[in-house]
RNA sequence: GGGGGCGUGGUGUAGUUGGCCUAACACGCGGCCCUGUCAAGGCCGAGACCGCGGGUUCGAAACCCGUCGCUCCCGCCA
């Protein structure tokens, strides 16, 4: 070993000991005589002192080193002179008086500052990720991530779950997200796919009788990136047999409640978690993953507007629509430009506009005032609980448009006005999702969650008559405006599964080709089962107060799915392609082959 | 595929109603001084044709057009 102690463990109890430390030069303070170096390793910082009088050779080494040099020092732990302690440092009571030192490796001047947590261009951070990872921020985040995963493993293990790995090379399922494909060398023209999730495998493990399975599972989806979406990400994938919806929910709620108490005890959390139906959250928040750290709920005023002479409201209601509003605290003095901006947000979500009502000390100011009676205006104010100083926003349209528009405004204004307590974790369940969504483009029903989700028994009779009204045994876990997990109770009957496939427009032949193994498995004694899959990257990002999941992933991709450090994706040799029976047709030359651009 | 934001020494920013910019500040970097600092201090110094290309103008970091890169969002994410 190059070291006898780490840089994070020496205290006053170690005074007098001779120790050897090794690490990186975090910071160097050269007094001409004495040199102080904060030596860094993963475990902390220790101040080492070079004295030219007592150890001239070592002092010469101390003079030569620069930031980020890797050095090894041997010396004696001494108590710092009274008043010279550094209370910001765990090892601040002592320092190590160096008797011998050597440079293990020199370092170029780094492209950005390692010893400070200052914002650096993301592309530069990703290009030199191994340097970025040296910084305290990333070390903290990855350590937190480790603790989260460790807790999950231990907690589930203690409850009889076992962790089982499932294949990374598997089969393409064209439903859902785009697959990452891997060409087969042995089978010309055939491809594996990387898993979008271990969904089918975990269900088959239930058929196999494992009853309680989990996996820290990597999932890959070839879709465009966002701050909370990477092409590969990690889920706590879990599945249980002989359970109903509440069994899964209770278990996961217990797990996360205990987890937060353990790894982030300073965060506040409301327990038990709130529970909404899908219809309720859309009605109240205009989103299926609302940030519940603040109110500003969507309030229906259709009944008041029913008697209105205001054409915007009247026409929307006549067309079967609704009128809803939100009360934005303290924004009555918004300028025309600011309210126009808000109206643009509503328009971007398909609304024709938004009606503003500013509640100022001298009365109500609204572009719609001349169309509204004072009684009507007062009724709106009262319904929304508006106070002087508030700004009311109304949208009149079909329910989906109203929800989308006001939901977007609520989200934007919540962020702008900093309404959310950054220390709070507002967990909630959303249940009773619809089973199907109408795909207008393809003129068919799509699975809202996935095709293995079971319908609610109470809605089973609607499958043939009104698929759009069927609710599923599926549920989401949301937190602070993020969807943290989805899950469902699965289908375990062959007949029902085949029926759902058919409703999803998958004919019998394709059922056999794509999902024959699932249907067959259900013929061999499949138990009732269900589960869910919380996203670990998103959860850790929330705990770490990071806006982008990149900051809780060691080696993430940039927005164009590139690894700027490894330079992936990259060209491959012609031989490699030949071996895989592949030929590349670049987009610019597709036209000459008579192919459409993708 | 579409929309917004950003791009100025190694890093982070200022400058952006065209002229005082021969581009400022902090950190970092190099040298010298300095024996208790810990964001050490003091002095000196190097380092940027302002992402790139074109244009407007007597004059462009700034305005216009194009382009590239990064980023956020919409679409997409069973």
XYZ file of C-alpha atoms (C1' of nucleotides) in Angstrom:
676
model
C 0.000 0.000 0.000
C 1.105 3.490 -0.799
C -0.624 4.856 2.290
C -1.127 3.851 5.893
C -4.014 6.263 6.492
C -6.497 8.097 4.320
C -6.700 11.862 4.116
C -10.006 11.866 5.960
C -9.338 10.031 9.178
C -6.586 11.624 11.242
C -7.662 13.405 14.417
C -6.117 14.619 17.668
C -6.100 10.995 18.832
C -3.437 10.216 16.229
C -0.973 12.863 17.410
C 2.543 11.475 17.569
C 1.961 8.706 15.032
C 4.106 8.410 11.947
C 1.838 8.003 8.925
C 2.129 7.738 5.168
C -0.459 9.483 3.018
C -0.934 9.510 -0.726
C -3.261 11.563 -2.868
C -3.640 14.647 -5.014
C -2.353 18.127 -4.303
C -5.621 19.952 -3.730
C -4.119 23.315 -2.888
C -0.650 24.557 -2.063
C 0.313 27.521 0.100
C 4.005 28.369 -0.161
C 5.254 30.699 2.554
C 8.798 30.685 1.292
C 9.795 28.753 4.349
C 6.910 26.550 5.361
C 4.799 25.036 2.618
C 1.263 23.867 3.379
C -0.418 21.400 1.094
C -4.001 20.242 1.374
C -3.625 16.640 0.317
C -6.804 15.140 -1.119
C -8.017 11.620 -1.553
C -11.545 10.297 -1.811
C -11.858 10.273 1.954
C -10.975 13.860 2.686
C -8.335 16.545 3.001
C -5.365 16.569 5.281
C -2.973 19.475 5.652
C 0.627 18.407 5.313
C 3.465 20.761 6.283
C 6.893 20.932 4.664
C 9.609 22.509 6.819
C 12.917 23.412 5.087
C 14.822 23.246 8.362
C 13.755 19.839 9.591
C 13.319 18.099 6.213
C 15.053 19.966 3.373
C 14.723 17.129 0.838
C 11.007 16.802 1.391
C 10.662 20.584 1.262
C 12.238 20.573 -2.189
C 9.548 18.130 -3.345
C 6.919 20.380 -1.795
C 8.273 23.306 -3.793
C 8.125 21.420 -7.070
C 4.614 20.047 -6.884
C 1.601 21.789 -8.365
C -2.140 21.302 -8.136
C -3.316 17.792 -9.000
C 0.139 16.215 -8.734
C -0.070 12.782 -7.167
C 2.279 12.568 -4.209
C 3.127 10.368 -1.300
C 4.282 11.801 2.004
C 5.468 10.304 5.245
C 5.427 12.366 8.416
C 4.380 12.781 11.980
C 0.875 13.761 13.021
C 1.033 16.871 15.179
C -1.574 18.912 16.940
C -1.900 22.305 15.318
C -0.789 25.340 17.342
C -3.609 26.759 19.448
C -5.908 28.928 17.342
C -4.705 27.395 14.065
C -7.319 24.656 13.888
C -9.487 24.521 10.799
C -12.973 23.663 11.960
C -14.239 23.347 8.399
C -12.129 20.230 8.009
C -12.690 16.860 9.680
C -8.935 16.585 10.063
C -8.580 20.243 11.035
C -7.190 19.637 14.502
C -3.963 18.185 13.227
C -1.465 18.408 10.435
C 1.217 16.049 9.225
C 4.805 17.275 9.410
C 6.455 15.711 6.411
C 9.768 13.917 6.778
C 9.857 12.305 3.329
C 7.950 12.986 0.134
C 7.894 11.814 -3.438
C 6.056 12.708 -6.582
C 4.187 9.670 -7.883
C 2.981 11.489 -10.962
C 2.991 15.035 -12.240
C -0.129 16.680 -13.674
C -0.740 19.205 -16.410
C -2.646 22.320 -15.443
C -6.242 21.077 -15.568
C -8.640 22.631 -18.107
C -10.901 23.794 -15.292
C -10.607 24.301 -11.562
C -10.842 21.096 -9.564
C -10.686 22.535 -6.076
C -13.689 24.812 -6.404
C -17.293 24.038 -7.229
C -17.654 26.675 -9.906
C -19.884 26.256 -12.935
C -18.024 24.938 -15.933
C -19.269 24.447 -19.477
C -20.944 21.039 -19.675
C -19.131 19.990 -22.824
C -15.797 20.634 -21.138
C -16.846 18.738 -18.045
C -17.924 15.772 -20.143
C -14.788 15.807 -22.288
C -12.634 15.645 -19.167
C -15.136 13.684 -17.095
C -12.364 11.983 -15.083
C -11.343 15.440 -13.863
C -14.907 16.566 -13.286
C -15.435 13.468 -11.174
C -12.581 14.597 -8.933
C -14.635 17.599 -7.877
C -16.512 17.575 -4.618
C -19.896 17.950 -6.272
C -19.627 14.774 -8.307
C -17.970 12.823 -5.514
C -20.853 13.778 -3.241
C -23.475 12.867 -5.823
C -21.978 9.505 -6.713
C -21.480 8.672 -3.052
C -25.112 9.529 -2.384
C -26.123 7.343 -5.302
C -24.125 4.475 -3.865
C -25.852 4.869 -0.509
C -29.271 4.927 -2.143
C -28.621 1.755 -4.118
C -26.997 0.040 -1.152
C -29.992 0.855 1.018
C -32.395 -0.504 -1.590
C -30.476 -3.754 -1.877
C -30.235 -4.290 1.862
C -33.829 -3.306 2.527
C -35.253 -5.557 -0.167
C -32.942 -8.398 0.776
C -34.246 -8.200 4.331
C -37.758 -8.625 2.948
C -37.069 -11.743 0.976
C -36.321 -10.223 -2.412
C -33.521 -11.597 -4.502
C -31.577 -9.745 -7.155
C -31.415 -11.480 -10.503
C -29.658 -10.260 -13.617
C -31.490 -10.351 -16.920
C -30.049 -10.205 -20.435
C -28.671 -7.069 -22.028
C -28.793 -8.713 -25.434
C -32.445 -9.454 -25.984
C -35.275 -9.121 -28.433
C -36.679 -6.049 -30.123
C -40.176 -4.954 -29.153
C -41.255 -2.357 -31.683
C -44.073 -1.156 -29.427
C -42.996 1.715 -27.266
C -39.651 3.474 -27.445
C -37.140 2.971 -30.234
C -34.770 0.108 -29.551
C -31.008 0.168 -29.622
C -30.126 -2.680 -31.956
C -27.111 -4.978 -31.941
C -26.396 -6.886 -35.163
C -25.801 -10.595 -34.961
C -22.617 -11.921 -36.548
C -23.793 -15.510 -36.418
C -27.209 -14.806 -37.870
C -26.908 -12.511 -40.883
C -29.572 -9.844 -40.977
C -30.804 -10.510 -37.459
C -30.515 -8.228 -34.480
C -30.601 -8.257 -30.758
C -32.083 -5.272 -28.972
C -30.881 -3.707 -25.750
C -33.675 -3.834 -23.149
C -35.942 -0.818 -22.671
C -36.663 -2.499 -19.354
C -36.515 -6.085 -18.093
C -40.325 -6.167 -18.200
C -40.900 -9.561 -19.783
C -38.039 -11.243 -17.956
C -39.276 -10.153 -14.560
C -42.751 -11.408 -15.328
C -41.289 -14.713 -16.462
C -39.380 -14.873 -13.173
C -42.746 -14.640 -11.465
C -44.009 -17.507 -13.606
C -40.855 -19.317 -12.533
C -41.941 -18.902 -8.937
C -39.330 -16.490 -7.600
C -42.095 -14.375 -6.046
C -39.942 -11.426 -5.000
C -37.425 -10.192 -7.543
C -35.499 -6.977 -7.916
C -32.638 -5.668 -9.999
C -30.670 -2.478 -10.296
C -31.345 -2.577 -14.000
C -29.884 -0.604 -16.860
C -32.477 0.372 -19.441
C -31.845 1.746 -22.915
C -34.184 3.781 -25.076
C -33.236 5.427 -28.339
C -35.225 8.611 -27.847
C -34.231 12.266 -27.718
C -32.658 13.448 -24.489
C -33.894 15.820 -21.821
C -32.578 17.018 -18.497
C -34.252 13.972 -16.916
C -33.675 11.530 -19.784
C -30.507 9.737 -20.856
C -30.325 7.018 -23.510
C -29.301 4.598 -20.795
C -30.602 4.941 -17.287
C -31.045 2.854 -14.185
C -34.180 1.591 -12.523
C -34.866 -0.282 -9.358
C -36.834 -2.927 -11.182
C -38.998 -5.003 -8.897
C -41.773 -7.538 -9.218
C -43.847 -9.539 -6.753
C -46.189 -12.476 -7.089
C -49.492 -12.887 -5.246
C -49.921 -9.162 -4.688
C -52.532 -6.563 -5.354
C -51.969 -2.919 -6.176
C -51.867 -1.685 -2.581
C -49.312 -4.332 -1.627
C -46.875 -2.920 -4.172
C -47.652 0.674 -3.283
C -47.252 0.083 0.439
C -43.965 -1.703 -0.013
C -42.461 0.975 -2.240
C -43.734 3.772 -0.020
C -42.198 2.096 3.007
C -38.930 1.601 1.155
C -38.620 5.211 0.026
C -39.751 6.634 3.337
C -37.091 4.637 5.163
C -34.559 5.453 2.460
C -35.047 9.201 2.741
C -34.827 9.031 6.541
C -31.565 7.171 6.230
C -29.718 8.975 3.436
C -31.304 12.447 3.537
C -32.769 12.964 7.030
C -32.744 16.736 6.548
C -35.371 16.553 3.806
C -38.993 17.065 4.797
C -41.605 14.628 3.600
C -45.326 14.277 4.146
C -46.335 10.770 5.239
C -48.346 8.863 4.351
C -48.046 9.968 0.754
C -51.004 11.571 -0.927
C -52.887 9.475 -3.438
C -54.766 10.765 -6.465
C -56.581 9.166 -9.308
C -55.377 10.058 -12.758
C -58.574 12.035 -13.337
C -58.057 13.954 -10.096
C -54.505 15.103 -10.798
C -55.389 16.189 -14.295
C -58.363 18.087 -12.942
C -56.470 19.773 -10.105
C -53.029 20.259 -11.602
C -53.259 19.770 -15.365
C -50.442 17.247 -15.185
C -50.021 13.567 -14.391
C -46.827 14.397 -12.513
C -47.608 17.597 -10.627
C -45.214 19.344 -8.293
C -47.184 19.154 -5.047
C -44.857 21.378 -3.070
C -47.160 24.294 -3.807
C -50.874 24.828 -4.402
C -52.125 27.050 -7.216
C -54.665 24.399 -8.118
C -56.811 24.537 -11.224
C -60.302 25.628 -10.233
C -63.367 24.946 -12.330
C -65.570 28.015 -12.858
C -67.691 26.597 -15.651
C -70.849 26.915 -13.551
C -70.270 30.648 -13.075
C -69.312 31.102 -16.722
C -72.470 29.290 -17.778
C -74.396 32.547 -17.384
C -71.658 34.733 -18.871
C -72.161 36.990 -21.869
C -68.422 36.811 -22.563
C -68.161 35.115 -25.969
C -64.858 33.368 -25.198
C -66.386 31.570 -22.219
C -69.815 31.081 -23.803
C -68.489 29.524 -26.987
C -66.123 27.174 -25.187
C -68.954 25.902 -22.991
C -71.321 25.613 -25.912
C -68.751 23.398 -27.633
C -68.759 21.068 -24.634
C -65.668 22.621 -23.090
C -64.958 24.080 -19.678
C -63.558 27.202 -18.029
C -60.895 26.926 -15.350
C -58.625 29.339 -13.598
C -55.600 29.585 -11.356
C -54.725 32.227 -8.807
C -51.153 33.459 -9.099
C -50.088 35.100 -5.855
C -48.585 38.563 -5.943
C -48.527 39.066 -9.713
C -51.303 41.650 -10.132
C -48.761 44.228 -11.229
C -47.454 42.140 -14.124
C -46.806 44.304 -17.167
C -48.507 43.788 -20.501
C -45.316 42.142 -21.760
C -45.293 39.709 -18.842
C -48.940 38.736 -19.176
C -48.452 38.340 -22.943
C -45.658 35.906 -22.185
C -48.013 33.862 -20.020
C -50.642 33.872 -22.742
C -48.005 32.563 -25.169
C -47.375 29.624 -22.825
C -51.088 28.806 -22.916
C -51.136 29.105 -26.698
C -48.145 26.796 -27.039
C -50.296 24.143 -25.368
C -53.092 24.596 -27.857
C -55.259 27.151 -26.060
C -56.559 30.078 -28.060
C -55.366 32.373 -25.287
C -55.801 33.092 -21.619
C -57.883 35.695 -19.842
C -56.104 37.664 -17.135
C -57.691 39.368 -14.145
C -55.340 41.494 -12.071
C -56.637 42.156 -8.555
C -55.210 45.575 -7.766
C -55.973 47.884 -4.889
C -58.070 50.108 -7.178
C -60.117 47.207 -8.525
C -60.083 44.393 -11.032
C -58.147 44.966 -14.239
C -58.988 42.587 -17.062
C -59.156 42.794 -20.832
C -62.485 40.992 -20.481
C -63.930 43.488 -17.988
C -66.316 45.096 -20.430
C -67.855 41.693 -21.184
C -68.229 40.657 -17.561
C -70.662 41.949 -14.985
C -69.185 43.014 -11.649
C -71.115 40.171 -9.994
C -69.580 37.643 -12.368
C -66.068 38.988 -11.802
C -66.524 38.875 -8.043
C -67.781 35.313 -8.274
C -64.582 34.258 -10.061
C -62.408 36.041 -7.528
C -64.239 34.433 -4.670
C -64.126 30.944 -6.204
C -60.360 31.187 -6.752
C -59.762 32.746 -3.352
C -58.080 35.757 -4.954
C -56.637 38.485 -2.722
C -55.601 41.991 -3.654
C -52.223 41.665 -5.373
C -53.024 38.366 -7.102
C -53.325 37.645 -10.788
C -56.061 35.292 -11.982
C -55.610 33.365 -15.217
C -58.489 31.667 -17.031
C -58.530 29.305 -19.964
C -61.711 28.209 -21.743
C -61.526 25.227 -24.089
C -61.887 21.459 -24.258
C -60.846 19.882 -20.916
C -57.561 18.497 -22.243
C -56.493 21.860 -23.652
C -57.536 23.694 -20.490
C -55.561 21.234 -18.362
C -52.472 21.342 -20.576
C -52.454 25.137 -20.740
C -53.127 25.849 -17.080
C -50.845 22.990 -16.060
C -48.011 24.554 -18.044
C -48.737 27.967 -16.533
C -48.822 26.518 -13.030
C -45.469 24.835 -13.589
C -43.862 27.933 -15.097
C -45.187 30.306 -12.455
C -44.359 27.938 -9.627
C -40.755 27.942 -10.818
C -40.663 31.657 -11.521
C -42.109 32.601 -8.142
C -40.064 29.942 -6.334
C -43.189 28.577 -4.693
C -41.692 25.129 -4.093
C -39.762 24.511 -0.877
C -36.418 23.157 -2.148
C -36.051 21.051 0.976
C -39.397 19.284 0.615
C -40.003 15.937 -1.032
C -43.634 15.842 -2.131
C -44.196 12.192 -2.929
C -47.573 11.057 -4.177
C -49.273 8.185 -5.929
C -51.271 8.546 -9.082
C -53.547 5.565 -9.707
C -56.279 4.455 -12.088
C -54.595 5.431 -15.322
C -56.573 4.761 -18.457
C -55.791 1.421 -20.043
C -55.600 2.723 -23.602
C -54.824 5.892 -25.461
C -56.241 6.600 -28.882
C -53.493 6.886 -31.466
C -55.059 9.200 -34.027
C -52.161 8.856 -36.451
C -52.433 5.079 -36.680
C -56.165 5.046 -35.944
C -55.859 2.469 -33.170
C -55.607 2.033 -29.409
C -52.168 2.087 -27.776
C -51.370 0.777 -24.327
C -51.094 3.753 -21.994
C -48.578 1.915 -19.794
C -47.597 -1.286 -21.581
C -49.468 -4.218 -23.113
C -49.004 -6.459 -20.052
C -50.971 -4.172 -17.752
C -54.204 -5.612 -16.422
C -57.479 -3.743 -16.668
C -59.399 -3.019 -13.485
C -61.731 -5.950 -12.880
C -64.598 -3.491 -12.447
C -63.985 -2.110 -15.947
C -63.528 -5.459 -17.650
C -66.998 -5.277 -19.190
C -66.027 -2.094 -21.055
C -63.216 -3.737 -23.007
C -65.476 -4.561 -25.929
C -67.793 -1.596 -25.805
C -65.721 1.412 -24.734
C -61.951 0.739 -24.515
C -61.227 4.419 -23.887
C -63.136 4.252 -20.601
C -61.286 1.218 -19.252
C -59.029 2.009 -16.331
C -55.894 -0.006 -15.696
C -54.349 -1.463 -12.563
C -51.443 0.878 -13.111
C -49.868 3.504 -10.939
C -47.166 6.157 -10.944
C -45.051 7.485 -8.142
C -44.433 11.218 -8.529
C -42.196 13.571 -6.602
C -41.592 17.293 -7.007
C -42.875 17.339 -10.565
C -41.052 14.240 -11.760
C -42.445 10.856 -12.651
C -40.252 8.690 -10.442
C -41.800 5.312 -11.126
C -44.480 3.476 -13.027
C -45.909 0.103 -12.375
C -48.898 -2.093 -12.714
C -50.550 -5.311 -11.782
C -49.932 -7.523 -14.792
C -52.093 -9.836 -16.749
C -51.467 -13.474 -15.851
C -54.177 -15.127 -17.906
C -53.385 -16.224 -21.425
C -56.870 -15.468 -22.644
C -56.963 -11.927 -21.277
C -53.458 -11.201 -22.556
C -54.401 -12.365 -26.039
C -57.528 -10.244 -25.906
C -55.558 -7.138 -24.933
C -53.039 -7.774 -27.701
C -55.908 -8.000 -30.149
C -57.398 -4.746 -28.874
C -53.979 -3.189 -29.434
C -54.247 -4.269 -33.041
C -51.634 -7.000 -32.736
C -53.034 -9.851 -34.791
C -52.619 -13.482 -33.811
C -49.661 -14.078 -36.063
C -47.702 -11.163 -34.621
C -48.744 -12.168 -31.124
C -47.178 -15.543 -31.748
C -44.027 -14.068 -33.282
C -43.422 -11.391 -30.700
C -45.042 -12.524 -27.527
C -45.636 -16.230 -28.043
C -43.286 -17.035 -25.172
C -45.356 -14.870 -22.815
C -48.659 -16.385 -23.866
C -47.210 -19.856 -23.563
C -45.706 -19.107 -20.163
C -49.122 -18.057 -18.916
C -50.347 -21.571 -19.768
C -48.004 -23.083 -17.193
C -49.362 -21.746 -13.944
C -48.582 -18.026 -13.913
C -49.333 -16.487 -10.521
C -51.036 -13.104 -10.136
C -48.202 -10.588 -10.048
C -47.262 -6.959 -10.333
C -44.474 -4.540 -9.639
C -42.918 -1.262 -10.494
C -39.659 0.393 -11.457
C -38.486 3.578 -9.727
C -35.939 5.585 -11.694
C -32.756 5.807 -9.707
C -31.137 8.632 -11.660
C -34.127 10.909 -11.217
C -34.533 10.098 -7.558
C -30.870 10.694 -6.750
C -30.949 13.924 -8.756
C -33.847 15.164 -6.625
C -32.028 14.177 -3.431
C -28.844 15.852 -4.648
C -30.795 18.961 -5.724
C -29.464 18.577 -9.242
C -31.530 19.703 -12.229
C -29.954 17.249 -14.656
C -29.555 13.519 -14.159
C -26.167 13.766 -15.905
C -24.879 15.088 -12.600
C -25.658 11.858 -10.807
C -24.275 9.577 -13.547
C -20.548 8.935 -13.732
C -20.222 8.864 -17.505
C -23.331 10.310 -19.145
C -24.055 11.352 -22.731
C -24.568 14.890 -23.933
C -27.833 16.095 -25.450
C -26.984 14.463 -28.797
C -26.370 11.120 -27.112
C -22.604 11.382 -27.539
C -19.959 10.461 -25.025
C -17.625 13.417 -25.451
C -14.822 11.707 -23.562
C -14.846 8.342 -25.345
C -16.064 9.875 -28.598
C -18.952 7.461 -28.892
C -20.694 6.730 -31.144
C -17.858 6.320 -33.612
C -17.036 4.909 -37.019
C -16.086 1.261 -37.151
C -13.765 -0.553 -39.515
C -15.091 -1.887 -42.776
C -14.099 -5.406 -41.634
C -16.288 -5.115 -38.597
C -19.242 -4.146 -40.734
C -18.560 -6.955 -43.149
C -18.409 -9.452 -40.315
C -21.830 -8.250 -39.225
C -23.232 -8.289 -42.759
C -23.918 -4.574 -42.595
C -23.615 -1.800 -45.112
C -23.973 1.892 -44.280
C -26.133 4.170 -46.387
C -25.477 7.731 -45.254
C -28.498 10.043 -45.167
C -27.054 12.349 -47.810
C -26.721 9.462 -50.264
C -30.090 7.897 -49.506
C -31.748 9.941 -52.200
C -29.625 8.357 -54.915
C -30.659 4.926 -53.701
C -34.234 6.072 -53.929
C -34.715 5.850 -50.170
C -36.643 8.240 -48.011
C -34.825 10.060 -45.294
C -35.621 8.516 -41.924
C -38.228 17.642 -37.237
C -39.331 22.537 -34.597
C -38.672 26.733 -30.918
C -35.757 29.512 -27.066
C -30.962 30.652 -24.617
C -25.712 30.833 -24.653
C -20.666 31.100 -27.226
C -15.277 37.008 -25.050
C -7.466 34.643 -22.437
C -6.927 27.998 -19.314
C -11.770 28.747 -16.137
C -15.944 31.914 -14.633
C -17.849 36.493 -15.994
C -18.220 42.127 -17.451
C -18.551 44.859 -21.817
C -23.500 43.982 -26.401
C -28.440 51.837 -27.259
C -21.793 50.699 -32.916
C -16.637 54.990 -31.517
C -13.817 56.291 -24.554
C -12.033 48.308 -26.348
C -4.926 49.337 -27.934
C -11.091 44.298 -24.685
C -11.975 44.781 -18.145
C -12.366 41.871 -13.485
C -11.720 37.449 -10.452
C -9.606 32.747 -10.296
C -5.885 29.954 -12.568
C -0.791 29.993 -14.835
C 4.848 31.646 -14.697
C 8.712 34.358 -11.826
C 10.439 36.798 -7.340
C 9.682 37.860 -1.887
C 7.735 35.712 2.438
C 8.197 30.217 8.670
C 1.370 28.973 10.698
C -1.379 29.415 6.216
C -5.974 27.061 5.033
C -10.072 31.182 -0.987
C -2.689 32.488 2.407
C -0.367 37.386 1.379
C 2.796 41.066 -1.510
C 5.220 42.542 -6.178
C 6.002 41.555 -11.394
C 4.597 39.036 -15.855
C 2.533 36.021 -19.835
C -1.995 34.814 -21.929
C -8.181 36.490 -26.085
C -7.425 38.559 -33.767
C -14.416 38.311 -28.729
C -17.002 30.161 -31.867
C -16.368 30.223 -37.417
C -17.552 32.493 -42.441
C -19.638 36.474 -44.996
C -22.025 41.300 -45.013
C -23.591 46.516 -43.412
C -20.513 50.837 -41.804
C -15.644 55.911 -41.964
C -15.651 52.456 -37.661
C -18.265 45.808 -35.331
C -17.053 41.769 -29.491
C -21.714 44.588 -30.288
C -25.978 45.190 -36.050
C -27.589 41.621 -40.329
C -27.206 36.730 -42.915
C -25.252 31.936 -42.805
C -22.812 28.111 -40.178
C -20.880 25.175 -36.068
C -20.948 23.815 -30.923
C -23.307 23.450 -26.156
C -27.843 23.791 -23.508
C -33.265 24.021 -22.235
C -37.991 22.924 -24.168
C -41.918 20.902 -27.852
C -42.529 16.567 -30.791
C -40.827 11.648 -29.157
C -40.137 8.702 -24.338
C -45.318 1.080 -24.933
